[in-house]
Coordinates of C-alpha atoms in Angstrom, one line a residue:
Chain A
X84 CA 146.3 94.0 200.1
X85 CA 145.4 94.6 204.0
X86 CA 142.9 92.4 205.2
X87 CA 139.6 93.3 206.5
X88 CA 138.6 90.8 209.5
X89 CA 135.4 92.3 211.0
X90 CA 136.8 89.1 213.8
X91 CA 140.1 89.4 215.8
X92 CA 141.1 85.4 215.2
X93 CA 140.1 83.1 212.8
X94 CA 139.3 80.8 215.3
X95 CA 136.3 83.6 216.9
X96 CA 135.2 83.7 212.6
X97 CA 135.3 79.9 212.0
X98 CA 132.9 79.6 215.5
X99 CA 130.4 81.2 213.9
X100 CA 130.1 79.5 210.9
X101 CA 130.7 76.2 212.6
X102 CA 127.2 75.4 214.1
X103 CA 126.0 75.6 209.8
X104 CA 128.9 74.0 208.9
X105 CA 128.2 71.2 211.7
X106 CA 124.6 70.6 210.0
X107 CA 125.3 71.4 206.3
X108 CA 128.3 68.4 206.5
X109 CA 125.5 65.8 208.7
X110 CA 122.7 66.4 206.6
X111 CA 124.5 67.5 203.0
X112 CA 127.9 66.5 202.2
X113 CA 128.5 63.1 203.9
X114 CA 124.9 61.5 202.3
X115 CA 126.4 62.7 199.3
X116 CA 129.7 62.0 199.7
X117 CA 127.7 58.3 200.5
X118 CA 125.2 58.8 197.5
X119 CA 128.4 58.9 195.7
X120 CA 130.6 55.6 196.8
X121 CA 127.0 54.1 196.9
X122 CA 126.8 54.2 193.0
X123 CA 129.8 52.2 192.6
X124 CA 128.5 49.5 194.3
X125 CA 125.6 46.6 193.9
X126 CA 123.8 46.5 197.2
X127 CA 121.8 43.9 198.9
X128 CA 118.1 44.1 200.2
X129 CA 118.0 46.5 203.2
X130 CA 121.8 47.0 202.6
X131 CA 122.7 43.7 204.4
X132 CA 125.5 43.2 202.6
X133 CA 127.4 45.3 199.2
X134 CA 129.8 44.4 196.6
X135 CA 131.8 46.4 195.0
X136 CA 131.0 46.9 191.0
X137 CA 132.9 49.9 189.7
X138 CA 130.8 51.4 186.4
X139 CA 128.5 49.1 186.0
X140 CA 125.0 50.6 187.5
X141 CA 125.9 53.8 185.2
X142 CA 127.0 50.9 182.4
X143 CA 122.9 49.8 183.5
X144 CA 121.2 52.7 183.6
X145 CA 122.9 54.4 179.8
X146 CA 122.8 50.7 178.0
X147 CA 118.9 50.2 179.6
X148 CA 116.3 51.0 177.2
X149 CA 114.0 51.5 179.7
X150 CA 115.5 53.7 181.8
X151 CA 116.8 55.7 178.4
X152 CA 112.6 55.9 178.1
X153 CA 112.7 57.6 181.9
X154 CA 115.0 60.3 180.9
X155 CA 113.1 61.2 177.5
X156 CA 109.9 61.8 180.1
X157 CA 112.2 63.8 182.0
X158 CA 113.3 66.2 179.5
X159 CA 109.7 66.6 178.0
X160 CA 108.2 67.1 181.6
X161 CA 111.0 69.9 182.2
X162 CA 110.6 71.5 179.3
X163 CA 107.5 71.6 179.0
X164 CA 106.5 72.4 182.2
X165 CA 109.3 75.4 182.5
X166 CA 108.3 76.7 178.9
X167 CA 105.0 77.1 179.6
X168 CA 104.9 77.8 183.3
X169 CA 106.7 81.7 182.8
X170 CA 104.9 82.3 179.5
X171 CA 101.5 81.6 181.9
X172 CA 102.9 83.0 184.7
X173 CA 104.6 86.1 182.9
X174 CA 101.2 86.9 180.8
X175 CA 99.3 87.2 183.9
X176 CA 101.9 88.9 185.8
X177 CA 101.5 91.5 183.1
X178 CA 97.5 91.6 182.9
X179 CA 97.7 91.9 187.4
X180 CA 100.2 94.9 186.6
X181 CA 97.2 96.4 185.1
X182 CA 95.9 99.6 186.6
X183 CA 92.5 97.5 187.7
X184 CA 89.1 97.4 189.8
X185 CA 90.4 95.3 192.8
X186 CA 93.5 94.5 191.4
X187 CA 94.9 93.3 194.9
X188 CA 93.0 90.5 194.9
X189 CA 93.4 89.1 191.6
X190 CA 96.7 89.2 192.3
X191 CA 96.3 87.1 196.1
X192 CA 94.1 84.7 193.7
X193 CA 97.4 84.2 191.7
X194 CA 99.8 83.6 194.2
X195 CA 97.6 81.7 196.4
X196 CA 98.3 77.8 194.2
X197 CA 101.5 78.4 195.4
X198 CA 100.8 78.5 198.7
X199 CA 98.9 75.0 198.7
X200 CA 101.1 71.8 199.1
X201 CA 102.0 69.9 197.0
X202 CA 99.9 66.9 197.8
X203 CA 97.2 69.2 198.2
X204 CA 97.5 70.2 194.6
X205 CA 98.2 66.4 193.8
X206 CA 94.9 65.2 194.9
X207 CA 93.0 67.9 193.6
X208 CA 94.2 67.0 190.2
X209 CA 93.5 63.5 190.8
X210 CA 89.9 64.3 191.7
X211 CA 89.6 67.1 189.2
X212 CA 91.3 64.2 186.1
X213 CA 89.9 60.7 187.3
X214 CA 88.1 59.2 184.3
X215 CA 84.6 58.2 185.7
X216 CA 84.2 60.2 188.5
X217 CA 86.4 63.5 187.5
X218 CA 84.7 66.8 187.2
X219 CA 87.2 67.3 183.6
X220 CA 85.1 64.2 182.6
X221 CA 81.1 65.4 183.9
X222 CA 81.7 68.4 182.2
X223 CA 83.8 66.9 178.8
X224 CA 80.4 64.8 178.9
X225 CA 77.9 67.4 179.6
X226 CA 79.8 70.1 177.0
X227 CA 80.7 67.8 174.0
X228 CA 79.9 64.6 175.4
X229 CA 83.3 62.3 175.9
X230 CA 85.1 61.6 178.3
X231 CA 88.4 61.2 178.3
X232 CA 90.8 58.5 179.5
X233 CA 93.1 61.0 181.0
X234 CA 95.1 58.9 183.7
X235 CA 95.8 55.3 181.0
X236 CA 96.6 57.0 177.7
X237 CA 100.5 58.0 178.2
X238 CA 100.6 60.9 176.5
X239 CA 97.2 62.8 178.1
X240 CA 98.6 61.6 181.6
X241 CA 102.0 63.3 180.9
X242 CA 99.8 66.2 179.6
X243 CA 97.8 65.8 182.7
X244 CA 101.0 65.9 185.4
X245 CA 102.2 69.1 183.3
X246 CA 99.5 71.0 184.1
X247 CA 98.8 70.0 187.7
X248 CA 102.8 71.3 188.0
X249 CA 102.9 74.3 186.3
X250 CA 99.3 75.3 188.0
X251 CA 101.2 74.8 190.9
X252 CA 104.5 76.5 190.2
X253 CA 102.9 79.8 187.9
X254 CA 101.9 81.8 191.4
X255 CA 105.2 81.4 192.2
X256 CA 106.6 83.0 188.6
X257 CA 104.0 85.7 188.9
X258 CA 104.9 86.9 192.1
X259 CA 108.6 87.0 190.9
X260 CA 107.5 88.8 187.5
X261 CA 104.7 91.2 189.1
X262 CA 107.9 92.8 191.4
X263 CA 109.8 92.7 188.6
X264 CA 107.3 94.3 186.3
X265 CA 106.9 97.1 189.3
X266 CA 110.6 97.7 189.4
X267 CA 110.4 99.0 185.3
X268 CA 110.4 102.7 185.4
X269 CA 107.2 104.0 184.3
X270 CA 109.7 106.5 181.8
X271 CA 111.3 104.0 179.9
X272 CA 108.1 102.5 178.9
X273 CA 106.3 105.8 178.3
X274 CA 109.8 106.8 176.3
X275 CA 108.4 103.5 173.9
X276 CA 105.1 105.1 173.1
X277 CA 106.4 108.3 172.6
X278 CA 108.8 106.6 170.0
X279 CA 105.6 105.3 168.4
X280 CA 106.3 102.0 170.0
X281 CA 102.4 99.8 169.9
X282 CA 101.7 97.9 172.9
X283 CA 103.2 94.3 171.4
X284 CA 106.1 96.5 170.6
X285 CA 106.5 98.2 173.9
X286 CA 106.8 94.8 175.3
X287 CA 108.8 92.4 173.0
X288 CA 111.4 95.1 172.6
X289 CA 111.5 97.1 176.1
X290 CA 109.5 95.5 178.3
X291 CA 110.4 91.1 178.0
X292 CA 114.4 92.5 177.5
X293 CA 114.1 94.1 181.1
X294 CA 113.0 91.2 182.9
X295 CA 116.3 89.0 181.7
X296 CA 117.7 88.7 184.7
X297 CA 114.6 87.6 186.4
X298 CA 114.0 85.3 183.6
X299 CA 117.8 83.5 184.3
X300 CA 116.5 83.3 187.8
X301 CA 112.9 81.7 187.3
X302 CA 114.5 79.2 184.3
X303 CA 116.8 77.8 186.7
X304 CA 115.0 77.4 189.8
X305 CA 112.0 76.5 187.9
X306 CA 114.4 73.8 186.2
X307 CA 115.1 72.7 189.3
X308 CA 111.8 72.4 190.7
X309 CA 110.4 70.2 187.9
X310 CA 113.7 67.6 188.4
X311 CA 112.5 67.6 192.0
X312 CA 108.9 68.7 193.4
X313 CA 107.5 66.5 189.9
X314 CA 107.7 64.3 192.4
X315 CA 104.5 64.0 194.4
X316 CA 102.6 65.1 191.7
X317 CA 103.4 62.1 189.5
X318 CA 103.4 59.6 192.7
X319 CA 100.0 61.1 193.9
X320 CA 98.7 61.3 190.2
X321 CA 100.1 58.5 187.7
X322 CA 102.2 56.0 190.3
X323 CA 105.0 56.8 187.2
X324 CA 102.3 54.9 185.0
X325 CA 100.9 53.8 182.4
X326 CA 104.0 52.0 181.6
X327 CA 106.1 54.2 182.5
X328 CA 105.3 56.7 181.0
X329 CA 105.3 59.4 183.4
X330 CA 108.5 57.9 185.2
X331 CA 110.8 60.8 185.7
X332 CA 114.3 60.4 186.9
X333 CA 112.7 61.8 190.4
X334 CA 110.1 59.1 190.9
X335 CA 112.2 56.0 189.7
X336 CA 115.5 57.0 192.4
X337 CA 112.0 56.4 194.8
X338 CA 111.4 53.2 193.1
X339 CA 114.5 52.1 193.1
X340 CA 115.6 53.3 196.0
X341 CA 112.7 52.4 198.6
X342 CA 109.8 49.5 196.3
X343 CA 112.4 48.0 194.4
X344 CA 115.4 48.4 197.2
X345 CA 117.9 48.6 194.4
X346 CA 120.0 51.1 196.4
X347 CA 123.3 50.9 194.7
X348 CA 121.4 51.6 191.2
X349 CA 119.1 54.2 192.9
X350 CA 122.1 56.5 194.1
X351 CA 124.0 55.9 190.8
X352 CA 120.6 57.7 188.9
X353 CA 120.9 60.6 192.2
X354 CA 124.2 60.9 190.7
X355 CA 122.8 61.1 186.9
X356 CA 120.1 63.7 187.9
X357 CA 123.4 65.5 190.3
X358 CA 124.8 66.0 187.1
X359 CA 122.7 67.2 184.5
X360 CA 120.8 70.1 187.1
X361 CA 125.1 71.0 187.7
X362 CA 125.2 70.8 183.6
X363 CA 122.0 72.7 182.8
X364 CA 122.4 75.1 185.5
X365 CA 126.4 76.7 184.2
X366 CA 124.9 76.0 180.1
X367 CA 121.5 78.5 181.7
X368 CA 124.3 81.2 183.2
X369 CA 126.9 80.9 180.2
X370 CA 123.5 81.6 177.8
X371 CA 122.7 84.6 180.1
X372 CA 125.7 85.9 179.4
X373 CA 124.5 87.2 176.4
X374 CA 121.1 87.3 176.7
X375 CA 120.6 88.8 180.5
X376 CA 121.1 92.5 180.8
X377 CA 121.4 93.5 184.3
X378 CA 120.7 96.9 185.6
X379 CA 123.9 98.7 187.1
Chain B
X269 CA 101.8 135.4 163.0
X270 CA 103.2 132.2 162.4
X271 CA 100.5 129.0 162.2
X272 CA 99.5 127.7 165.8
X273 CA 101.4 124.1 165.9
X274 CA 99.5 123.6 169.4
X275 CA 96.4 125.0 170.7
X276 CA 94.2 123.9 174.0
X277 CA 91.7 125.2 174.7
X278 CA 89.9 124.6 178.6
X279 CA 91.8 121.8 179.3
X280 CA 91.0 120.4 182.6
X281 CA 92.5 117.2 184.5
X282 CA 91.3 116.2 188.1
X283 CA 93.3 113.4 189.7
X284 CA 90.3 111.8 191.5
X285 CA 88.9 114.9 193.4
X286 CA 92.4 116.6 192.9
X287 CA 92.3 119.0 190.3
X288 CA 95.4 119.9 188.7
X289 CA 94.8 121.9 186.3
X290 CA 91.9 124.4 185.8
X291 CA 90.9 125.9 182.6
X292 CA 94.2 126.0 180.9
X293 CA 94.1 127.6 177.0
X294 CA 96.3 128.6 175.1
X295 CA 98.2 128.5 171.9
X296 CA 102.3 128.0 170.8
X297 CA 103.5 129.1 167.3
X298 CA 105.7 126.5 165.3
X299 CA 108.7 126.9 165.6
X300 CA 109.3 129.2 169.3
X301 CA 110.7 127.9 172.1
X302 CA 108.0 128.2 175.1
X303 CA 108.9 127.1 178.7
X304 CA 106.2 126.6 181.0
X305 CA 107.8 127.5 184.5
X306 CA 106.0 126.6 188.2
X307 CA 106.5 125.6 191.0
X308 CA 107.3 121.4 192.0
X309 CA 103.3 120.4 192.1
X310 CA 101.7 123.3 190.0
X311 CA 100.6 121.0 187.2
X312 CA 103.3 122.2 184.8
X313 CA 105.0 118.5 184.4
X314 CA 100.6 117.3 184.2
X315 CA 100.3 119.3 180.9
X316 CA 103.2 119.1 179.4
X317 CA 102.1 114.4 179.9
X318 CA 98.4 115.4 178.1
X319 CA 100.1 117.4 175.5
X320 CA 102.3 114.2 175.1
X321 CA 99.6 111.9 175.4
X322 CA 100.6 110.1 177.8
X323 CA 98.0 111.5 180.4
X324 CA 94.4 112.6 179.2
X325 CA 92.5 115.5 180.1
X326 CA 89.3 115.1 181.8
X327 CA 87.8 117.9 179.5
X328 CA 88.8 120.8 177.1
X329 CA 90.1 119.8 173.8
X330 CA 94.3 120.0 172.3
X331 CA 95.0 120.7 168.9
X332 CA 98.7 119.8 167.7
X333 CA 98.7 121.2 163.7
X334 CA 95.2 122.0 163.8
X335 CA 93.7 118.6 164.4
X336 CA 92.1 117.1 167.5
X337 CA 94.3 114.3 169.3
X338 CA 92.2 115.3 172.7
X339 CA 91.9 111.3 172.7
X340 CA 94.8 110.4 170.5
X341 CA 97.7 108.1 171.7
X342 CA 101.0 109.1 172.6
X343 CA 102.5 106.8 169.5
X344 CA 99.9 108.5 166.8
X345 CA 100.8 112.2 168.0
X346 CA 104.1 112.4 165.8
X347 CA 106.2 114.4 168.9
X348 CA 109.5 113.7 170.6
X349 CA 110.2 114.1 173.9
X350 CA 113.2 113.8 176.4
X351 CA 112.3 113.0 180.0
X352 CA 113.7 114.5 183.3
X353 CA 115.4 110.7 184.3
X354 CA 116.6 110.9 180.0
X355 CA 114.3 107.3 180.0
X356 CA 117.4 105.6 177.7
X357 CA 116.6 101.8 177.2
X358 CA 119.0 100.3 179.9
X359 CA 119.6 97.0 177.9
X360 CA 120.8 98.8 174.9
X361 CA 123.2 100.7 173.5
X362 CA 123.8 104.2 172.6
X363 CA 122.8 103.4 168.9
X364 CA 120.1 101.1 169.5
X365 CA 118.6 104.0 172.2
X366 CA 118.7 106.4 169.3
X367 CA 117.5 104.6 166.4
X368 CA 115.2 102.5 168.4
X369 CA 111.7 105.2 167.0
X370 CA 113.6 105.1 163.1
X371 CA 113.4 101.1 163.2
X372 CA 109.9 100.9 164.5
X373 CA 108.7 102.9 162.3
X374 CA 110.6 100.8 159.6
X375 CA 112.9 104.1 158.0
X376 CA 114.9 102.2 154.9
X377 CA 118.6 101.0 157.1
X378 CA 120.7 104.1 154.7
X379 CA 118.5 106.3 155.9
X380 CA 118.9 105.7 159.1
X381 CA 122.4 105.3 159.3
X382 CA 123.1 109.2 157.6
X383 CA 120.6 110.3 160.1
X384 CA 122.3 108.6 163.1
X385 CA 125.5 110.4 161.4
X386 CA 124.4 114.2 161.3
X387 CA 122.7 113.8 164.7
X388 CA 125.1 112.3 167.1
X389 CA 127.9 114.4 165.4
X390 CA 126.5 117.4 166.0
X391 CA 126.0 116.5 169.6
X392 CA 129.6 114.8 169.4
X393 CA 128.2 111.6 171.2
X394 CA 129.4 109.3 167.9
X395 CA 132.3 108.2 169.6
X396 CA 129.9 106.5 171.7
X397 CA 127.6 104.5 169.4
X398 CA 128.7 101.0 171.0
X399 CA 128.3 102.2 174.7
X400 CA 125.9 100.8 177.0
X401 CA 123.5 103.5 178.7
X402 CA 125.1 102.8 182.4
X403 CA 129.1 103.3 181.0
X404 CA 128.2 107.2 180.2
X405 CA 128.3 110.1 182.0
X406 CA 124.9 112.5 182.8
X407 CA 126.2 114.9 180.6
X408 CA 126.4 112.5 178.1
X409 CA 123.0 110.8 178.8
X410 CA 121.2 113.9 178.1
X411 CA 123.1 113.7 175.0
X412 CA 122.0 110.2 173.9
X413 CA 118.7 110.9 175.1
X414 CA 118.2 115.0 173.0
X415 CA 119.6 113.0 169.8
X416 CA 116.6 110.8 170.6
X417 CA 114.0 113.0 170.2
X418 CA 115.6 115.1 167.4
X419 CA 116.5 111.9 165.0
X420 CA 113.1 111.4 164.1
X421 CA 112.2 114.8 162.9
X422 CA 109.5 115.3 164.3
X423 CA 108.6 119.1 165.0
X424 CA 107.3 119.0 168.2
X425 CA 110.3 117.9 171.4
X426 CA 108.5 118.3 174.5
X427 CA 111.1 118.4 177.0
X428 CA 110.4 117.4 180.9
X429 CA 113.5 119.2 183.2
X430 CA 115.5 118.2 181.4
X431 CA 118.6 119.6 182.4
X432 CA 117.8 119.3 186.1
X433 CA 120.1 116.1 186.8
X434 CA 123.6 117.8 185.6
X435 CA 125.7 119.9 187.4
X436 CA 125.4 123.5 187.6
X437 CA 128.7 124.3 185.1
X438 CA 127.1 121.9 181.7
X439 CA 123.8 123.4 182.8
X440 CA 125.0 126.5 181.1
X441 CA 126.4 125.0 178.3
X442 CA 123.5 122.8 178.0
X443 CA 121.2 126.0 177.6
X444 CA 123.2 127.6 174.9
X445 CA 123.5 124.4 172.9
X446 CA 119.8 123.6 173.4
X447 CA 119.0 126.6 172.3
X448 CA 121.0 126.8 169.1
X449 CA 119.4 123.3 168.2
X450 CA 116.4 124.4 169.1
X451 CA 116.6 127.6 166.2
X452 CA 118.9 125.0 164.3
X453 CA 116.2 122.8 163.6
X454 CA 113.3 125.3 163.6
X455 CA 111.2 123.0 166.3
X456 CA 108.4 123.1 168.3
X457 CA 109.6 123.0 172.1
X458 CA 107.8 122.8 175.3
X459 CA 110.0 122.8 177.6
X460 CA 109.2 121.8 181.3
X461 CA 111.0 123.8 184.4
X462 CA 110.9 124.9 187.9
X463 CA 114.1 127.2 187.7
X464 CA 113.5 130.5 186.4
X465 CA 116.3 131.3 185.0
X466 CA 116.4 128.5 182.5
X467 CA 113.1 130.0 181.7
X468 CA 114.2 133.5 181.4
X469 CA 117.6 132.7 179.9
X470 CA 116.1 129.9 176.7
X471 CA 112.8 131.0 176.5
X472 CA 111.1 132.9 173.6
X473 CA 107.6 132.4 175.5
X474 CA 107.0 131.6 179.3
X475 CA 103.8 129.9 180.0
X476 CA 103.9 130.4 184.3
X477 CA 101.6 128.0 186.0
X478 CA 100.0 128.3 189.8
X479 CA 98.6 125.8 191.1
X480 CA 97.1 124.5 188.3
X481 CA 95.9 128.0 186.2
X482 CA 98.1 130.1 184.2
X483 CA 99.3 133.0 185.8
X484 CA 101.0 134.6 183.3
X485 CA 101.5 133.4 179.1
X486 CA 104.2 136.4 177.3
X487 CA 107.9 136.7 176.6
X488 CA 110.7 137.0 179.4
X489 CA 110.9 141.0 179.0
X490 CA 107.1 141.4 179.8
X491 CA 107.2 138.9 182.3
X492 CA 110.4 140.0 184.7
X493 CA 109.4 143.9 183.9
X494 CA 105.8 144.1 184.1
X495 CA 104.7 141.1 185.7
X496 CA 100.9 140.2 185.8
X497 CA 100.3 139.2 189.1
X498 CA 102.5 140.0 192.8
X499 CA 103.1 135.6 192.1
X500 CA 104.0 136.4 188.6
X501 CA 106.6 139.2 190.0
X502 CA 107.6 137.2 193.1
X503 CA 108.7 134.3 191.2
X504 CA 111.4 135.8 188.9
X505 CA 114.3 137.6 189.4
X506 CA 116.8 136.8 192.2
X507 CA 116.5 138.2 194.1
X508 CA 112.7 138.8 193.6
X509 CA 110.6 141.5 193.4
X510 CA 110.5 143.5 196.4
X511 CA 106.4 143.4 197.7
X512 CA 105.4 145.7 199.9
X513 CA 102.3 147.4 201.5
X514 CA 101.4 150.8 200.0
X515 CA 101.1 152.5 203.1
X516 CA 105.2 152.5 203.3
X517 CA 104.9 155.2 200.6
X518 CA 102.0 157.2 200.9
X519 CA 103.5 160.3 202.7
X520 CA 106.2 160.2 199.8
X521 CA 104.0 163.0 197.2
X522 CA 103.7 160.8 194.9
X523 CA 100.4 160.2 193.0
X524 CA 99.3 156.5 193.8
X525 CA 96.8 154.2 191.5
X526 CA 93.2 154.0 192.7
X527 CA 92.3 150.6 194.5
X528 CA 96.3 150.3 195.3
X529 CA 97.4 147.4 197.8
X530 CA 100.5 146.9 197.4
X531 CA 103.9 148.1 195.4
X532 CA 106.2 146.5 194.1
X533 CA 110.8 146.7 193.0
X534 CA 112.7 144.7 191.6
X535 CA 116.0 144.9 193.6
X536 CA 118.3 146.8 190.9
X537 CA 116.0 149.5 190.4
X538 CA 116.4 150.8 194.2
X539 CA 119.4 153.0 194.6
X540 CA 120.9 154.5 197.8
X541 CA 121.2 157.2 196.1
X542 CA 118.5 160.0 196.0
X543 CA 115.5 159.2 192.9
X544 CA 112.2 160.6 193.1
X545 CA 110.4 158.3 195.7
X546 CA 112.1 157.7 199.0
X547 CA 111.1 154.6 200.2
X548 CA 111.6 155.0 203.5
X549 CA 115.2 154.5 206.0
X550 CA 115.9 151.5 206.9
X551 CA 119.1 148.9 208.4
X552 CA 121.1 147.1 206.7
X553 CA 120.7 143.4 208.5
X554 CA 121.8 141.1 206.2
X555 CA 124.2 141.4 202.8
X556 CA 126.1 138.9 200.7
X557 CA 129.0 139.9 198.4
X558 CA 128.4 138.4 194.5
X559 CA 131.3 140.1 194.0
X560 CA 130.2 142.1 190.7
X561 CA 127.1 142.7 192.7
X562 CA 126.1 142.8 196.4
X563 CA 122.5 141.7 198.1
X564 CA 121.6 144.0 201.0
X565 CA 118.7 142.8 203.2
X566 CA 117.4 146.1 204.8
X567 CA 114.8 146.9 207.3
X568 CA 112.2 148.9 206.4
X569 CA 110.3 149.8 209.7
X570 CA 109.3 146.0 210.2
X571 CA 109.4 145.1 206.1
X572 CA 112.5 143.5 204.4
X573 CA 113.2 145.2 201.1
X574 CA 116.5 143.7 199.1
X575 CA 118.1 146.3 197.4
X576 CA 121.1 144.8 194.6
X577 CA 123.7 147.4 194.2
X578 CA 127.1 147.6 192.4
X579 CA 128.2 148.7 195.8
X580 CA 130.2 146.6 198.1
X581 CA 131.0 149.2 200.8
X582 CA 128.2 148.9 203.3
X583 CA 128.3 146.8 206.3
X584 CA 125.9 145.1 208.4
X585 CA 124.0 147.6 210.9
X586 CA 124.8 150.9 209.0
X587 CA 121.6 153.3 208.6
X588 CA 120.4 153.9 204.8
X589 CA 117.9 155.5 202.8
X590 CA 116.3 153.8 200.1
X591 CA 114.9 155.4 196.8
X592 CA 113.9 154.4 193.5
X593 CA 112.2 156.2 190.5
X594 CA 108.2 156.4 189.4
X595 CA 108.1 154.4 186.6
X596 CA 110.3 152.1 188.4
X597 CA 107.4 151.2 190.8
X598 CA 104.7 148.7 190.3
X599 CA 101.0 148.7 192.0
X600 CA 99.1 146.1 192.8
X601 CA 95.0 145.5 193.8
X602 CA 93.8 143.9 196.6
X603 CA 94.0 140.8 194.5
X604 CA 97.7 140.7 193.4
X605 CA 96.5 142.1 189.7
X606 CA 98.9 144.1 188.6
X607 CA 97.0 148.2 188.3

């Protein structure tokens, strides 16, 4: 086969990718490699000395009930937030896609939360759900004369962080779903109508399957976001509490690494998280081969 | 006269200030093939969408089978439709596409299978059932769309330029097939097109639309031989009817109707040999050789007149006289209406 090359020599081509490569090596590949290496050591405070322990860090993590709980919390957080943010995102996108007056305003408002920095969003929710002076309890007290211990009851606290994360993520999903909805040819929806399909039948049998490629993309990106970007919300709103009930793995890595200075342990957790994300993404891609239809 | 299947009464449609259809009145009989013909932008597709229930009129009423359906949704009108783009569901294979409507209506499985096999055999697509639309050629997609439209045996089938995406050869064979399918199933078809050949060859009746108004509603023969307006005369025929000022033939000793402003004659009715009326002397400025016939453009004074002739021997630059018979001349008044 003839080789198509834009450049005369390999060296020229290499020179072009070199800057990117250098940055990737320094800031991505080398630290990743160091993390893998570090996970096999027990590291003393500030890394003053380290001792090779093999897979001891991993054995400790998998046998400790404390970490098992963290994994469970992570699973709950990721699954619930991804499902909820996708469903709400799609629902709002469908509404925003209607021919209504002022739709540009609605679309803008829907996308707004995504434009907020996570730290700002986190603080907003911290204020909203503050048990003594928060807006939510203020309203509940006036309307139903109750006040809920939002941040000191474990499942409520989890609910609050998930809500915060979903609220932030929905804007992103709306943008993508809206774009995808507008890409569905009008003819096809009309054909379904003429064939006698009701609005719901049209949505579930035609629209939804045609959104499958974007849904796959959003499942992958939302999952990754739920693993990593949840940090800000948990750090700001609950600090992993009460009683570690909202500690997810990314927060635990931060705590072990930078508060308890168990660098080796944190590195091992990072490796586990890394592997989890890779496996999950692979599963999602595999499943998608059956479920997702790509337009040619 | 057979019963009216579809009736439109004083139907108007505007988008904002833009009037797309004005005072549309017509009735379509059961089992006929009606073509809505018009240039692009004339409102013909809008008219079809009103009948389908995909758009709603701003005024007037639509009746299907005697029932007022003016405000009824498309899904309730019990019609089928073939779209210009075919509008096949890309995520479903051919089988799923065709039976979509039957499944929605919860038709029994055995019945679906029976109908599916009849329809797909009739349209010769029974070997494609497992394929996705993206794996089909244009002609095959067309057939799938047709199958989806006819399988549920709804009496009215609307078609929006269904052949415009096919190549010329396939188009002409599909024309015949569509027509015979319509006759076989006794369908009431409303077919939208801008292609006069499609209209002339398939239609029982043609509704010619111009600028949102009906110019003429008649069978193809009447439309061709007896156009109501200059617009119709110039729309139909390749090349279209020659329309020229009455002054050109004023001195040829024939009685002209009163108020006649323009005269029209079909290109094939003009002869180079002496006939009752002499149109004038001119010079051939262009010839188009078509094999069995040649189309000459002849300049008579300042008027360009097309002549369709089986003689191919004349050449550009030749001086020639044009004649025709009295009954082949049509006269139009100042407003463009036929006298």
